[in-house]
mmCIF file of C-alpha atoms in Angstrom:
data_model
loop_
_atom_site.group_PDB
_atom_site.id
_atom_site.type_symbol
_atom_site.label_atom_id
_atom_site.label_comp_id
_atom_site.label_asym_id
_atom_site.label_seq_id
_atom_site.Cartn_x
_atom_site.Cartn_y
_atom_site.Cartn_z
ATOM 1 C CA MET A 1 0.000 0.000 0.000
ATOM 2 C CA THR A 2 1.312 3.354 -0.933
ATOM 3 C CA VAL A 3 1.313 6.012 1.794
ATOM 4 C CA PRO A 4 0.255 9.362 0.344
ATOM 5 C CA HIS A 5 2.915 12.028 0.548
ATOM 6 C CA GLN A 6 2.010 14.754 3.046
ATOM 7 C CA ARG A 7 2.724 18.256 1.842
ATOM 8 C CA GLU A 8 5.242 19.973 4.113
ATOM 9 C CA ILE A 9 4.189 23.284 5.603
ATOM 10 C CA THR A 10 6.294 26.231 4.477
ATOM 11 C CA GLU A 11 8.394 28.196 6.950
ATOM 12 C CA GLU A 12 6.234 31.273 6.430
ATOM 13 C CA ALA A 13 3.024 29.321 7.020
ATOM 14 C CA ALA A 14 4.514 27.677 10.120
ATOM 15 C CA THR A 15 5.505 31.049 11.547
ATOM 16 C CA THR A 16 2.014 32.427 10.931
ATOM 17 C CA ALA A 17 0.401 29.366 12.521
ATOM 18 C CA ILE A 18 2.651 29.645 15.603
ATOM 19 C CA ASP A 19 1.845 33.341 15.944
ATOM 20 C CA GLN A 20 -1.899 32.720 15.750
ATOM 21 C CA ALA A 21 -1.751 29.781 18.139
ATOM 22 C CA CYS A 22 0.200 31.824 20.703
ATOM 23 C CA ARG A 23 -2.398 34.567 20.480
ATOM 24 C CA MET A 24 -5.257 32.114 20.999
ATOM 25 C CA LEU A 25 -3.499 30.322 23.882
ATOM 26 C CA ARG A 26 -2.258 33.587 25.401
ATOM 27 C CA LEU A 27 1.433 32.747 25.252
ATOM 28 C CA PRO A 28 3.015 36.169 24.623
ATOM 29 C CA THR A 29 6.552 35.163 25.594
ATOM 30 C CA ILE A 30 6.687 32.182 23.240
ATOM 31 C CA ARG A 31 5.174 34.376 20.514
ATOM 32 C CA SER A 32 7.837 37.068 20.894
ATOM 33 C CA GLN A 33 10.846 34.848 21.634
ATOM 34 C CA PHE A 34 10.122 31.943 19.291
ATOM 35 C CA PRO A 35 12.349 33.131 16.395
ATOM 36 C CA ASP A 36 15.401 33.583 18.653
ATOM 37 C CA LEU A 37 14.772 30.350 20.546
ATOM 38 C CA ALA A 38 14.271 28.433 17.306
ATOM 39 C CA ALA A 39 17.511 29.803 15.886
ATOM 40 C CA ALA A 40 19.386 28.871 19.077
ATOM 41 C CA ALA A 41 17.858 25.385 19.033
ATOM 42 C CA SER A 42 19.046 24.908 15.449
ATOM 43 C CA ARG A 43 22.584 26.064 16.249
ATOM 44 C CA GLU A 44 22.809 23.860 19.339
ATOM 45 C CA GLN A 45 21.087 20.922 17.609
ATOM 46 C CA MET A 46 18.506 20.548 20.368
ATOM 47 C CA SER A 47 16.119 17.638 20.365
ATOM 48 C CA TYR A 48 12.430 18.346 19.775
ATOM 49 C CA ARG A 49 11.787 17.658 23.444
ATOM 50 C CA GLY A 50 14.592 19.991 24.559
ATOM 51 C CA PHE A 51 13.313 22.768 22.301
ATOM 52 C CA LEU A 52 9.788 22.359 23.647
ATOM 53 C CA ALA A 53 11.124 22.517 27.213
ATOM 54 C CA GLU A 54 12.974 25.762 26.412
ATOM 55 C CA LEU A 55 9.818 27.309 24.979
ATOM 56 C CA LEU A 56 7.621 26.347 27.915
ATOM 57 C CA MET A 57 10.154 27.363 30.579
ATOM 58 C CA SER A 58 10.604 30.751 28.912
ATOM 59 C CA GLU A 59 6.858 31.325 29.101
ATOM 60 C CA CYS A 60 6.695 30.138 32.729
ATOM 61 C CA ASP A 61 9.627 32.316 33.821
ATOM 62 C CA ASP A 62 8.235 35.416 32.156
ATOM 63 C CA ARG A 63 4.762 34.741 33.530
ATOM 64 C CA ALA A 64 6.211 34.446 37.054
ATOM 65 C CA ARG A 65 8.047 37.741 36.562
ATOM 66 C CA ARG A 66 4.882 39.536 35.413
ATOM 67 C CA ARG A 67 2.899 38.056 38.303
ATOM 68 C CA SER A 68 5.545 39.276 40.759
ATOM 69 C CA GLU A 69 5.412 42.784 39.272
ATOM 70 C CA ARG A 70 1.615 42.862 39.576
ATOM 71 C CA ARG A 71 1.732 41.765 43.214
ATOM 72 C CA ILE A 72 4.339 44.338 44.150
ATOM 73 C CA LYS A 73 2.291 47.027 42.388
ATOM 74 C CA ALA A 74 -0.853 45.863 44.223
ATOM 75 C CA ALA A 75 0.964 46.217 47.545
ATOM 76 C CA ALA A 76 1.127 49.993 46.888
ATOM 77 C CA PHE A 77 4.436 50.559 48.650
ATOM 78 C CA PRO A 78 5.174 54.305 48.951
ATOM 79 C CA ARG A 79 8.748 53.927 47.693
ATOM 80 C CA ASP A 80 10.852 51.368 45.859
ATOM 81 C CA LYS A 81 13.193 49.786 48.389
ATOM 82 C CA SER A 82 15.104 46.531 48.234
ATOM 83 C CA LEU A 83 17.318 44.559 50.599
ATOM 84 C CA ARG A 84 20.121 44.780 48.034
ATOM 85 C CA ALA A 85 20.063 48.561 48.391
ATOM 86 C CA PHE A 86 20.146 48.520 52.210
ATOM 87 C CA ASP A 87 23.518 49.643 53.598
ATOM 88 C CA PHE A 88 24.184 47.289 56.500
ATOM 89 C CA ASP A 89 27.604 48.887 57.060
ATOM 90 C CA ALA A 90 25.906 52.221 57.768
ATOM 91 C CA ASN A 91 23.928 50.732 60.665
ATOM 92 C CA PRO A 92 25.785 47.969 62.534
ATOM 93 C CA ASN A 93 22.759 47.537 64.819
ATOM 94 C CA VAL A 94 20.971 45.641 62.051
ATOM 95 C CA ASP A 95 22.122 42.034 61.694
ATOM 96 C CA PRO A 96 22.306 41.136 57.974
ATOM 97 C CA ALA A 97 21.901 37.417 58.729
ATOM 98 C CA ALA A 98 18.682 38.057 60.670
ATOM 99 C CA ILE A 99 17.265 40.244 57.905
ATOM 100 C CA HIS A 100 18.110 37.783 55.138
ATOM 101 C CA THR A 101 16.532 35.003 57.189
ATOM 102 C CA LEU A 102 13.370 37.114 57.415
ATOM 103 C CA ALA A 103 13.564 37.674 53.648
ATOM 104 C CA LYS A 104 12.866 33.960 53.158
ATOM 105 C CA CYS A 105 9.343 34.811 54.420
ATOM 106 C CA GLU A 106 8.989 31.756 56.644
ATOM 107 C CA TRP A 107 7.598 34.075 59.346
ATOM 108 C CA VAL A 108 4.918 35.226 56.886
ATOM 109 C CA ARG A 109 3.912 31.657 56.125
ATOM 110 C CA LYS A 110 3.659 30.963 59.871
ATOM 111 C CA GLY A 111 1.665 34.155 60.497
ATOM 112 C CA GLN A 112 4.277 35.585 62.908
ATOM 113 C CA PRO A 113 4.554 39.341 63.575
ATOM 114 C CA LEU A 114 7.602 41.556 63.033
ATOM 115 C CA CYS A 115 8.447 44.850 64.767
ATOM 116 C CA LEU A 116 11.130 47.299 63.616
ATOM 117 C CA ILE A 117 11.908 49.750 66.418
ATOM 118 C CA GLY A 118 14.294 52.687 66.098
ATOM 119 C CA ASP A 119 14.639 56.431 65.580
ATOM 120 C CA SER A 120 14.047 58.220 62.294
ATOM 121 C CA GLY A 121 16.732 57.567 59.702
ATOM 122 C CA THR A 122 17.860 54.200 61.050
ATOM 123 C CA GLY A 123 16.398 52.163 58.201
ATOM 124 C CA LYS A 124 13.042 50.977 59.582
ATOM 125 C CA SER A 125 10.934 52.020 56.614
ATOM 126 C CA HIS A 126 13.508 50.748 54.128
ATOM 127 C CA LEU A 127 13.533 47.322 55.786
ATOM 128 C CA LEU A 128 9.753 47.276 56.146
ATOM 129 C CA ILE A 129 9.195 48.004 52.450
ATOM 130 C CA ALA A 130 11.987 45.658 51.362
ATOM 131 C CA LEU A 131 10.672 42.748 53.428
ATOM 132 C CA GLY A 132 7.136 43.552 52.325
ATOM 133 C CA THR A 133 8.334 43.442 48.725
ATOM 134 C CA GLU A 134 9.897 40.025 49.345
ATOM 135 C CA ALA A 135 6.529 38.816 50.669
ATOM 136 C CA ALA A 136 4.632 40.489 47.830
ATOM 137 C CA ASP A 137 6.854 38.622 45.435
ATOM 138 C CA GLU A 138 5.448 35.392 46.821
ATOM 139 C CA LYS A 139 1.952 36.240 48.015
ATOM 140 C CA GLN A 140 -0.420 38.873 46.698
ATOM 141 C CA LEU A 141 -1.164 41.780 49.007
ATOM 142 C CA THR A 142 -4.184 44.028 48.629
ATOM 143 C CA LYS A 143 -5.107 47.616 49.414
ATOM 144 C CA THR A 144 -8.715 46.822 50.139
ATOM 145 C CA ILE A 145 -9.637 47.694 53.725
ATOM 146 C CA ALA A 146 -12.130 44.851 53.900
ATOM 147 C CA ARG A 147 -9.281 42.368 53.504
ATOM 148 C CA TYR A 148 -6.853 43.817 56.035
ATOM 149 C CA GLY A 149 -7.491 40.877 58.314
ATOM 150 C CA ARG A 150 -6.798 38.316 55.591
ATOM 151 C CA VAL A 151 -3.826 39.565 53.564
ATOM 152 C CA ASP A 152 -0.647 37.509 53.991
ATOM 153 C CA LEU A 153 1.386 40.429 55.325
ATOM 154 C CA LEU A 154 0.106 43.768 56.667
ATOM 155 C CA CYS A 155 2.789 46.511 56.806
ATOM 156 C CA ILE A 156 2.241 49.507 59.097
ATOM 157 C CA ASP A 157 4.871 52.244 58.839
ATOM 158 C CA GLU A 158 5.643 55.187 61.139
ATOM 159 C CA LEU A 159 3.499 53.983 64.011
ATOM 160 C CA GLY A 160 3.970 56.531 66.764
ATOM 161 C CA TYR A 161 3.696 59.784 64.799
ATOM 162 C CA MET A 162 -0.075 59.934 64.971
ATOM 163 C CA GLU A 163 -2.514 59.646 67.871
ATOM 164 C CA LEU A 164 -5.450 57.344 67.238
ATOM 165 C CA ASP A 165 -8.814 58.015 68.804
ATOM 166 C CA ARG A 166 -10.519 55.284 70.783
ATOM 167 C CA ARG A 167 -12.450 54.014 67.760
ATOM 168 C CA GLY A 168 -9.361 53.947 65.536
ATOM 169 C CA ALA A 169 -7.354 52.065 68.150
ATOM 170 C CA GLU A 170 -10.170 49.546 68.611
ATOM 171 C CA LEU A 171 -10.407 48.940 64.860
ATOM 172 C CA LEU A 172 -6.662 48.330 64.632
ATOM 173 C CA PHE A 173 -6.898 46.007 67.621
ATOM 174 C CA GLN A 174 -9.663 44.048 65.866
ATOM 175 C CA VAL A 175 -7.529 43.695 62.738
ATOM 176 C CA LEU A 176 -4.581 42.444 64.798
ATOM 177 C CA THR A 177 -6.820 40.049 66.699
ATOM 178 C CA GLU A 178 -8.198 38.682 63.425
ATOM 179 C CA ARG A 179 -4.661 38.126 62.150
ATOM 180 C CA GLU A 180 -3.271 36.632 65.378
ATOM 181 C CA GLU A 181 -1.378 33.363 64.773
ATOM 182 C CA LYS A 182 -2.780 33.265 61.215
ATOM 183 C CA ASN A 183 -1.284 36.121 59.191
ATOM 184 C CA SER A 184 1.736 38.328 59.757
ATOM 185 C CA VAL A 185 1.993 41.988 60.706
ATOM 186 C CA ALA A 186 5.160 44.066 60.203
ATOM 187 C CA ILE A 187 5.411 47.426 61.967
ATOM 188 C CA ALA A 188 8.047 50.174 61.906
ATOM 189 C CA SER A 189 7.974 52.734 64.728
ATOM 190 C CA ASN A 190 10.172 55.533 65.987
ATOM 191 C CA GLU A 191 8.889 54.848 69.504
ATOM 192 C CA SER A 192 9.811 52.035 71.860
ATOM 193 C CA PHE A 193 6.893 49.887 72.954
ATOM 194 C CA GLY A 194 6.626 51.929 76.148
ATOM 195 C CA GLY A 195 6.013 55.060 74.079
ATOM 196 C CA TRP A 196 3.118 53.616 72.116
ATOM 197 C CA THR A 197 0.690 55.130 74.617
ATOM 198 C CA LYS A 198 1.111 58.330 72.588
ATOM 199 C CA THR A 199 -0.654 56.567 69.730
ATOM 200 C CA PHE A 200 -2.943 54.313 71.759
ATOM 201 C CA THR A 201 -4.082 56.547 74.593
ATOM 202 C CA ASP A 202 -5.906 53.703 76.345
ATOM 203 C CA ARG A 203 -3.085 52.000 78.257
ATOM 204 C CA ARG A 204 -4.860 48.654 78.597
ATOM 205 C CA LEU A 205 -5.619 48.565 74.876
ATOM 206 C CA CYS A 206 -2.037 49.603 74.125
ATOM 207 C CA ALA A 207 -0.708 46.774 76.295
ATOM 208 C CA ALA A 208 -2.974 44.278 74.538
ATOM 209 C CA ILE A 209 -1.777 45.446 71.117
ATOM 210 C CA VAL A 210 1.894 45.245 72.137
ATOM 211 C CA ASP A 211 1.266 41.771 73.546
ATOM 212 C CA ARG A 212 -0.184 40.569 70.249
ATOM 213 C CA LEU A 213 2.660 42.052 68.240
ATOM 214 C CA THR A 214 5.484 40.689 70.372
ATOM 215 C CA PHE A 215 4.230 37.186 71.211
ATOM 216 C CA GLY A 216 6.291 34.771 69.136
ATOM 217 C CA GLY A 217 7.494 37.636 66.957
ATOM 218 C CA ASN A 218 10.769 39.039 65.656
ATOM 219 C CA ILE A 219 12.090 42.353 66.988
ATOM 220 C CA ILE A 220 14.837 44.290 65.188
ATOM 221 C CA GLN A 221 16.421 47.304 66.900
ATOM 222 C CA THR A 222 17.761 49.811 64.344
ATOM 223 C CA GLY A 223 19.228 52.144 66.980
ATOM 224 C CA THR A 224 19.100 55.887 67.489
ATOM 225 C CA GLU A 225 21.786 57.311 65.177
ATOM 226 C CA SER A 226 20.483 58.395 61.781
ATOM 227 C CA TYR A 227 22.761 57.094 59.043
ATOM 228 C CA ARG A 228 20.890 59.309 56.570
ATOM 229 C CA LEU A 229 21.945 62.367 58.576
ATOM 230 C CA ALA A 230 25.504 61.059 58.888
ATOM 231 C CA ALA A 231 25.688 60.507 55.125
ATOM 232 C CA THR A 232 24.368 64.017 54.458
ATOM 233 C CA LYS A 233 26.937 65.560 56.818
ATOM 234 C CA ALA A 234 29.750 63.568 55.244
ATOM 235 C CA GLN A 235 28.673 64.666 51.788
ATOM 236 C CA ALA A 236 28.518 68.303 52.906
ATOM 237 C CA GLU A 237 31.985 68.038 54.438
ATOM 238 C CA ARG A 238 33.411 66.559 51.240
ATOM 239 C CA ALA A 239 31.800 69.346 49.206
ATOM 240 C CA ALA A 240 33.184 72.000 51.549
ATOM 241 C CA GLY A 241 36.661 70.490 51.458
#
């Protein structure tokens, strides 16, 4: 029996078919990178299976990157801060090993709290945003107030600058209670725990909030000397000299 000869698809037709299929299947990375990946596969004499693996992994990697960018954007951090940009030499009070251990986000998965305590300019906000970004890279955060009790990590910056009325303090207490031993809270404050009565004027409520934030939590002391101020002075001295 004679097997009928199948007409081979032309290169142009194949390229068009791949482009259309990628559009239909929503595979933008394969669609854009296919020519380069195909050329590399030809040069390196990849097997069909190896070439397919390269295509799929490229799409997966790029999809993970886009998902990470969306989550970080959804977290609505006020500034772009990363652990790579944090100057540990400028503040010897901050243990790099402890911070990089926190960056693995195991404490977020366990629902443990984190408190960053220190004066202005010691790196609290930088660390808070950087660690929050690490968590946002893994779990989506949200700005919606209704979900404050359920997001994976709730970051509260500059606690201590503003006095909360009784109702505001009670609402925050309810959020913390809802998150207790389930989801993590990270707080940066210029006040020691004893000074939080300036924010939470009800001492018993303040004590209850501190208790919830410190039980089984991580506490990082960033000190009292502003490295931002020291850097500014050093720069001014160099300019004057």
